[in-house]
Short mmCIF file of C-alpha atoms in Angstrom, two decimals:
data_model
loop_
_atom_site.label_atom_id
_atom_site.label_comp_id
_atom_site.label_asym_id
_atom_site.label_seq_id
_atom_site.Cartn_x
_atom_site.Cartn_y
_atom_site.Cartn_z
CA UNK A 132 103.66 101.17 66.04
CA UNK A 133 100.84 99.18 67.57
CA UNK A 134 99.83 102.84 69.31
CA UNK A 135 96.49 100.70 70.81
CA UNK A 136 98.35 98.25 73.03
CA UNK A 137 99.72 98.88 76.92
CA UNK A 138 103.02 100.45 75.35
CA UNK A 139 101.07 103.41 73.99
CA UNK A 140 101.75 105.34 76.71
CA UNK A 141 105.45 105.13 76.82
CA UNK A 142 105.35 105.55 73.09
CA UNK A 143 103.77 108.43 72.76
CA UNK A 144 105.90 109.51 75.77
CA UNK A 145 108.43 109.25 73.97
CA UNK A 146 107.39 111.58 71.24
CA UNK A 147 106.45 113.87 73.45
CA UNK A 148 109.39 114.00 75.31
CA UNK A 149 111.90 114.35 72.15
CA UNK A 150 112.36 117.88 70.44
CA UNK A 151 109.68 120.44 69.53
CA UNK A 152 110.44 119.56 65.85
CA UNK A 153 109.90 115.78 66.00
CA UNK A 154 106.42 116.15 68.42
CA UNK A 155 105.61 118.90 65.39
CA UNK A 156 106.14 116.27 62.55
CA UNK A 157 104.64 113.12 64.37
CA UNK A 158 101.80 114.51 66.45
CA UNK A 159 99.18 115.31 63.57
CA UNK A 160 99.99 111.86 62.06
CA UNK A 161 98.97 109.98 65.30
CA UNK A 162 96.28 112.22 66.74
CA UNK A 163 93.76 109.73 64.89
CA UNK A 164 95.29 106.73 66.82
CA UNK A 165 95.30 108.51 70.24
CA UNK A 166 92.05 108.79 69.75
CA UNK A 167 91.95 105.47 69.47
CA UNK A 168 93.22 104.62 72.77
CA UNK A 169 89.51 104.89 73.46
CA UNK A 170 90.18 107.79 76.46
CA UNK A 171 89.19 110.38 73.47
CA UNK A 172 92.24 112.31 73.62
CA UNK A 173 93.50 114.39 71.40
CA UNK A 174 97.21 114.75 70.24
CA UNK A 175 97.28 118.13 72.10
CA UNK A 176 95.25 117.26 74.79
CA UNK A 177 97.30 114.18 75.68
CA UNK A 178 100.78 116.29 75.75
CA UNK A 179 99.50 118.91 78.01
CA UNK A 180 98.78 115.79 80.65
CA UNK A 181 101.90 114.33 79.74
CA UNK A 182 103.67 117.43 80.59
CA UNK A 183 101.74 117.73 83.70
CA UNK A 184 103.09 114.53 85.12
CA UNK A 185 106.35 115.57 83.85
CA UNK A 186 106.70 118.50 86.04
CA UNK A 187 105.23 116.47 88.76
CA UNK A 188 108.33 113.72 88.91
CA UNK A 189 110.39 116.75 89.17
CA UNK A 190 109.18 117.27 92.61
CA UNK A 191 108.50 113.63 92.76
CA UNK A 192 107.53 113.49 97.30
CA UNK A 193 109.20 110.32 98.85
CA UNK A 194 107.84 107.26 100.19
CA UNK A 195 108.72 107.80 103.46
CA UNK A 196 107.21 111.56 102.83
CA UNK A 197 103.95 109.98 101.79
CA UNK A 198 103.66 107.47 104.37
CA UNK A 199 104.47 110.19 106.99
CA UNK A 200 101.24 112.56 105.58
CA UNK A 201 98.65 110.06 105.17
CA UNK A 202 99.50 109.24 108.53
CA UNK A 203 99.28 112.43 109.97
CA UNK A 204 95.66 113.01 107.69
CA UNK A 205 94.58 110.04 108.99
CA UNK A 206 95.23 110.98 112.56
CA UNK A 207 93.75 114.66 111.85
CA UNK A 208 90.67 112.69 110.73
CA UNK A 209 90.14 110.37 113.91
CA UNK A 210 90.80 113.10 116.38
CA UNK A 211 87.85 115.15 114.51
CA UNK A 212 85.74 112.27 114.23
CA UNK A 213 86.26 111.87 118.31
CA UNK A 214 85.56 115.22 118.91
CA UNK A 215 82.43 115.10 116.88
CA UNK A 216 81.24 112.00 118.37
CA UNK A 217 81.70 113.51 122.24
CA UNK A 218 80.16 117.13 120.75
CA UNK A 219 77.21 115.05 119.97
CA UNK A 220 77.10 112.42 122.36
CA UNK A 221 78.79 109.46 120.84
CA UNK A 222 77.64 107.22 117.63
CA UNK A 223 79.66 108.73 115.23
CA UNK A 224 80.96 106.57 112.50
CA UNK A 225 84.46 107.07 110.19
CA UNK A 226 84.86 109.68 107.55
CA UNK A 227 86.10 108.36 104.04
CA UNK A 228 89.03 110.01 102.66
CA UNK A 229 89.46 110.82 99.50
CA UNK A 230 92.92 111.32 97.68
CA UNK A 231 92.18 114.28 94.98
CA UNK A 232 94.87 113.23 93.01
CA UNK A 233 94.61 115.77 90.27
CA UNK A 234 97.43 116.28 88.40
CA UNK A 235 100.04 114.15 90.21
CA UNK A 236 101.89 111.54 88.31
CA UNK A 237 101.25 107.25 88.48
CA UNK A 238 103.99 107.41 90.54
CA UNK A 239 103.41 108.97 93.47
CA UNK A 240 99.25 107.40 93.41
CA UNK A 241 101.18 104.47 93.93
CA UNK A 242 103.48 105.21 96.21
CA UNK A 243 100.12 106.28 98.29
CA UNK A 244 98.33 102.71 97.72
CA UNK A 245 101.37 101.09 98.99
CA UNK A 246 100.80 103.26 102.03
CA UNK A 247 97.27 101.83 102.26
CA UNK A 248 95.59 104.64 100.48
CA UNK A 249 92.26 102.90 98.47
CA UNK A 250 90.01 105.80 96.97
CA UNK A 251 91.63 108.23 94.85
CA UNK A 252 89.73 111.36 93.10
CA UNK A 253 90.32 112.54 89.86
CA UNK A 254 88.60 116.13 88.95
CA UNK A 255 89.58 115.75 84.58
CA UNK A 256 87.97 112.68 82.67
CA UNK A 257 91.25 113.01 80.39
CA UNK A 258 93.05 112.73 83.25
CA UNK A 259 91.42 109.66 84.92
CA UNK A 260 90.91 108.03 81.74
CA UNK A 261 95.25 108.27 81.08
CA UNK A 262 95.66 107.32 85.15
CA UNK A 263 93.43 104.09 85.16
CA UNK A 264 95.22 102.84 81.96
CA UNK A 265 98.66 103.66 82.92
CA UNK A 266 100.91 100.23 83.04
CA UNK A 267 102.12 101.42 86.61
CA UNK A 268 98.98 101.82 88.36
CA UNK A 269 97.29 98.87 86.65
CA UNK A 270 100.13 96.85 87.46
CA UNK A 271 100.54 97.86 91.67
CA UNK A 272 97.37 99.03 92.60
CA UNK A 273 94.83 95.96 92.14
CA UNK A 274 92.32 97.57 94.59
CA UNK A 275 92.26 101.16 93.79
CA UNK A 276 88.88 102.91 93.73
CA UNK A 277 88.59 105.73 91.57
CA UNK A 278 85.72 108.63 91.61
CA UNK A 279 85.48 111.39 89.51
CA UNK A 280 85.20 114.93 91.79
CA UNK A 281 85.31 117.18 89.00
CA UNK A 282 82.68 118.52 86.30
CA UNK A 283 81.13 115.98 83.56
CA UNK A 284 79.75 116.78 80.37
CA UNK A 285 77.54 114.56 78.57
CA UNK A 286 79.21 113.96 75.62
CA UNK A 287 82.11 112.77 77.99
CA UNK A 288 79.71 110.08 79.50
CA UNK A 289 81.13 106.80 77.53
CA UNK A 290 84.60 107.87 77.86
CA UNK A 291 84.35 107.69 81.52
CA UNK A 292 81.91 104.72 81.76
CA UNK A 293 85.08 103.06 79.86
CA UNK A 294 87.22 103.47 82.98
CA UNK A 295 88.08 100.25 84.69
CA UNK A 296 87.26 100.49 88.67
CA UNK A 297 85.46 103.35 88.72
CA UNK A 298 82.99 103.14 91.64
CA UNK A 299 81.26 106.43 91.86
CA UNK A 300 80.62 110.00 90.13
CA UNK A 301 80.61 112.52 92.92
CA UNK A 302 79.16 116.09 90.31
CA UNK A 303 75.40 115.18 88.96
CA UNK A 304 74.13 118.74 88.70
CA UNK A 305 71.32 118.37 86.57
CA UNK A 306 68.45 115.98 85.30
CA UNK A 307 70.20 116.43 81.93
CA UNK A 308 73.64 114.85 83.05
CA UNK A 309 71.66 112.32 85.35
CA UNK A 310 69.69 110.83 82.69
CA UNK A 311 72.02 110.48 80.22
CA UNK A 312 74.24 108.72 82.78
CA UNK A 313 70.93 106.41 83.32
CA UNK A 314 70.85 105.88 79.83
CA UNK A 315 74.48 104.65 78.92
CA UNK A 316 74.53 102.76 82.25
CA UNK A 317 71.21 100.80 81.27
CA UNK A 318 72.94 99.94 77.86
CA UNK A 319 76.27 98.49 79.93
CA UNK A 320 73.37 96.85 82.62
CA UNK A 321 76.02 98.46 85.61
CA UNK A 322 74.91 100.63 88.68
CA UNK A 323 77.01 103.26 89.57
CA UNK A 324 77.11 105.72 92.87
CA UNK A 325 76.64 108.86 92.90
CA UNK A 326 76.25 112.01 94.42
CA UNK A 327 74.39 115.57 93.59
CA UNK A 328 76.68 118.39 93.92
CA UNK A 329 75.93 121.62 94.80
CA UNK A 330 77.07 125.02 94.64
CA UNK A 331 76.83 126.08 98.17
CA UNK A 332 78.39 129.18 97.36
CA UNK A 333 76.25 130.54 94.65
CA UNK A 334 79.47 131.11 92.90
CA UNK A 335 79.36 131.37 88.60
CA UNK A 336 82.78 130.15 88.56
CA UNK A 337 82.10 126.81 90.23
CA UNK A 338 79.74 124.29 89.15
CA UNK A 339 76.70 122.44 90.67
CA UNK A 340 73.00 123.03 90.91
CA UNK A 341 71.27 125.40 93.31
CA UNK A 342 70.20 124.84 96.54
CA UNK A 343 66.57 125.14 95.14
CA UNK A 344 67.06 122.53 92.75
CA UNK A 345 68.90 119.77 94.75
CA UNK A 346 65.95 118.23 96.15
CA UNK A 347 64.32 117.31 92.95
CA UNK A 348 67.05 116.20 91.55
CA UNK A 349 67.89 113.90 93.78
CA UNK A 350 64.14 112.74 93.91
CA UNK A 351 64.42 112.02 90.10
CA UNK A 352 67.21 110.27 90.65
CA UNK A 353 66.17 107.87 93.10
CA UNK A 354 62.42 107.77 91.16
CA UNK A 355 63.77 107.22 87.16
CA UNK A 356 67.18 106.49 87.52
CA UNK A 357 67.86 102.79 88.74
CA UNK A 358 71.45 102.60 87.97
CA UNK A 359 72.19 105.87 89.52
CA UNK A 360 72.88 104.65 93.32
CA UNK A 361 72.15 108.06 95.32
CA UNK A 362 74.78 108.10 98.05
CA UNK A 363 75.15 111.45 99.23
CA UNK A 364 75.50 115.29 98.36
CA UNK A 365 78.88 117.16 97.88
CA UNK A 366 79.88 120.77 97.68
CA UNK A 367 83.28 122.61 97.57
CA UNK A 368 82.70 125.76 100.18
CA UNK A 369 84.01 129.00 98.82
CA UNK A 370 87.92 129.47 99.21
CA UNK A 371 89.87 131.46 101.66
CA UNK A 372 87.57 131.49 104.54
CA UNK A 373 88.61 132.90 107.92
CA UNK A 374 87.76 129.98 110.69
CA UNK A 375 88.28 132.42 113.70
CA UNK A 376 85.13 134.39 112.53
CA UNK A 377 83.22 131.09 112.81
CA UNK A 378 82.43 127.88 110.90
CA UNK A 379 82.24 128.65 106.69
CA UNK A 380 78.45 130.09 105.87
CA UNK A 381 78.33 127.74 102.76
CA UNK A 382 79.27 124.46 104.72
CA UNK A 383 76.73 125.64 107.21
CA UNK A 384 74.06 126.23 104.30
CA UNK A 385 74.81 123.08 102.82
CA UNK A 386 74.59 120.87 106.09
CA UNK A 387 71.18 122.86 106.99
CA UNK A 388 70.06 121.48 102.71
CA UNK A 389 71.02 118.25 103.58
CA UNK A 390 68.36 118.45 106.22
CA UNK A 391 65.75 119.46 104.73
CA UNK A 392 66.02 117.47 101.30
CA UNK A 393 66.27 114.44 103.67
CA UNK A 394 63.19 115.29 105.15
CA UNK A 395 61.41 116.04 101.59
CA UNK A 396 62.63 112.92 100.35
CA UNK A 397 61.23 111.27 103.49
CA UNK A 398 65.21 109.64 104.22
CA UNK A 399 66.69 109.41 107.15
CA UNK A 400 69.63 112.26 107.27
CA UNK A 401 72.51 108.84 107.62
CA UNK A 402 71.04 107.66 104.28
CA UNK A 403 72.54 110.42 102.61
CA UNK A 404 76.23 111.71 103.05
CA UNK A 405 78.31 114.54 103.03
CA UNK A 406 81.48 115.19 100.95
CA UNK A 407 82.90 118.79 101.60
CA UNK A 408 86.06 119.81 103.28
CA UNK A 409 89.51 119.43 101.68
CA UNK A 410 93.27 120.29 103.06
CA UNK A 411 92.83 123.65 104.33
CA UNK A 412 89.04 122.71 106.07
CA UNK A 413 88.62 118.95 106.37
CA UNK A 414 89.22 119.29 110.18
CA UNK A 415 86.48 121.74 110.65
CA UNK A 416 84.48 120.18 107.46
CA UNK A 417 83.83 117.06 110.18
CA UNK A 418 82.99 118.87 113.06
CA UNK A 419 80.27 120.32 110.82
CA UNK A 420 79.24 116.72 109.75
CA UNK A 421 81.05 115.58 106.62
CA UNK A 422 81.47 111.91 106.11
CA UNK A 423 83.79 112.50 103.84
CA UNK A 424 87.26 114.88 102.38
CA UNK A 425 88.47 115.48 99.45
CA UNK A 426 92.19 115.84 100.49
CA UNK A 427 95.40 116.39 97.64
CA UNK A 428 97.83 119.19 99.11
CA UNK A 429 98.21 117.17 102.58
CA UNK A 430 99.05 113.89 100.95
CA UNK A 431 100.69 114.97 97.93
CA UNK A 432 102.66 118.37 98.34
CA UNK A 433 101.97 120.84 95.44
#
């Protein structure tokens, strides 16, 4: 089995998908060569995503389904965007969107490109790594655009840098992770976007740096980092807020950062952008300022 060629996928699907006996006998005698697909999966690793998108296709959302919700999130957006722009007198510009594609099989990510849907976000290197290799998505989707939203470790740093099309890394929370990005992007002589992200909630279960510790980060990032491109800052707000008691306190702490590392830095405040807000806040995530969502429940279903 030539496990390293575009039918590796479907091979190993294969296995996977047979009887608990036959993925027992085979999987330790391919792990090596799965890890040779060069996305540094493991045997194990590999089956729990393939069993992911498995579950998926059984609540596989139509085309027409899609078509009709990135239309209606791409209404949602303008109409915030316009009342942002007459809330503060006009000049506003459009707000990216983001489709957090997390867990959802090749097949519906295409079905959303079809729809006109460019930038998807994927939160597991694993995960993007399997996605931007898949036959399907390489095949339809010449365009796509794919940043990663989630957490990155540095020893997961050439993995990711081996993923075709990605434009931009969205969760640099520490000089550690930044330079060692520098440093295997200098070897590959690329640039790369990205953003700092930071835990606007103080929360231990999330990641990101402190508010504290944003602005010199992103001042050794612009300073000693020249194939980190610093775009913007991004946050995910703490869960479950009530909007009727007024806008979220860590959205409002994290525009009010924005402002004053843009002023430390000696930027203007449109040189650096905002990503927060995600289906249950990127209405209200605009109004506050974001220039862009993060948005996978809307689009996708569950």
């Amino acid at each position: 089995i030539n496990i390293k060629s575009k039918s590796a996928l479907a091979t190993v699907s294969a296995i996977i998908d047979g009887t608990g006996s036959i993925g027992a006998a085979v999987g330790p005698a391919i792990a090596g060569y799965v890890e040779g697909f060069g996305w540094g999966l493991g045997f194990n690793e590999y089956k729990t995503l393939y069993k992911q998108r498995k579950a998926k296709q059984n609540n596989n959302v139509s085309m027409d389904q899609i078509q009709h919700n990135l239309d209606d999130i791409r209404r949602r957006v303008s109409e915030a965007v316009a009342r942002r722009a007459e809330a503060r007198g006009g000049g506003e510009k459009s707000v990216k969107l983001v489709a957090a594609s997390k867990t959802q099989p090749p097949e519906k990510i295409v079905e959303a490109y079809r729809c006109g849907q460019r930038v998807f976000g994927e939160n597991y290197i694993q995960e993007l790594c399997a996605k931007s290799a898949d036959p399907l998505i390489v095949a339809e989707c010449p365009h796509i655009e794919w940043r990663l939203i989630g957490h990155i470790q540095t020893n997961k740093i050439n993995q990711l840098l081996r993923v075709d099309r990605l434009t931009a890394v969205e969760t640099i929370d520490s000089p550690k992770l930044a330079q060692s990005l520098e440093k295997a992007l200098s070897v590959r002589n690329r640039t790369l976007e990205v953003m700092v992200q930071i835990n606007s909630g103080d929360e231990d279960v999330k990641t990101g740096c402190h508010f504290t510790e944003a602005e010199a980060l992103a001042r050794l990032i612009r300073a000693d980092c020249p194939h980190l491109k610093l775009t913007g800052l991004m946050t995910v707000g703490r869960f479950g807020h009530d909007w009727s008691a007024g806008p979220n306190p860590d959205f409002l702490a994290f525009v009010g950062n924005h402002r004053s590392i843009c002023e430390g830095l000696a930027i203007s405040e449109s040189s650096l952008e905002l990503s927060f807000g995600m289906t249950a806040d990127f209405e209200e995530a605009i109004g506050l300022g974001s220039d862009e969502v993060r948005v996978g429940t809307a689009l996708f279903g569950e």
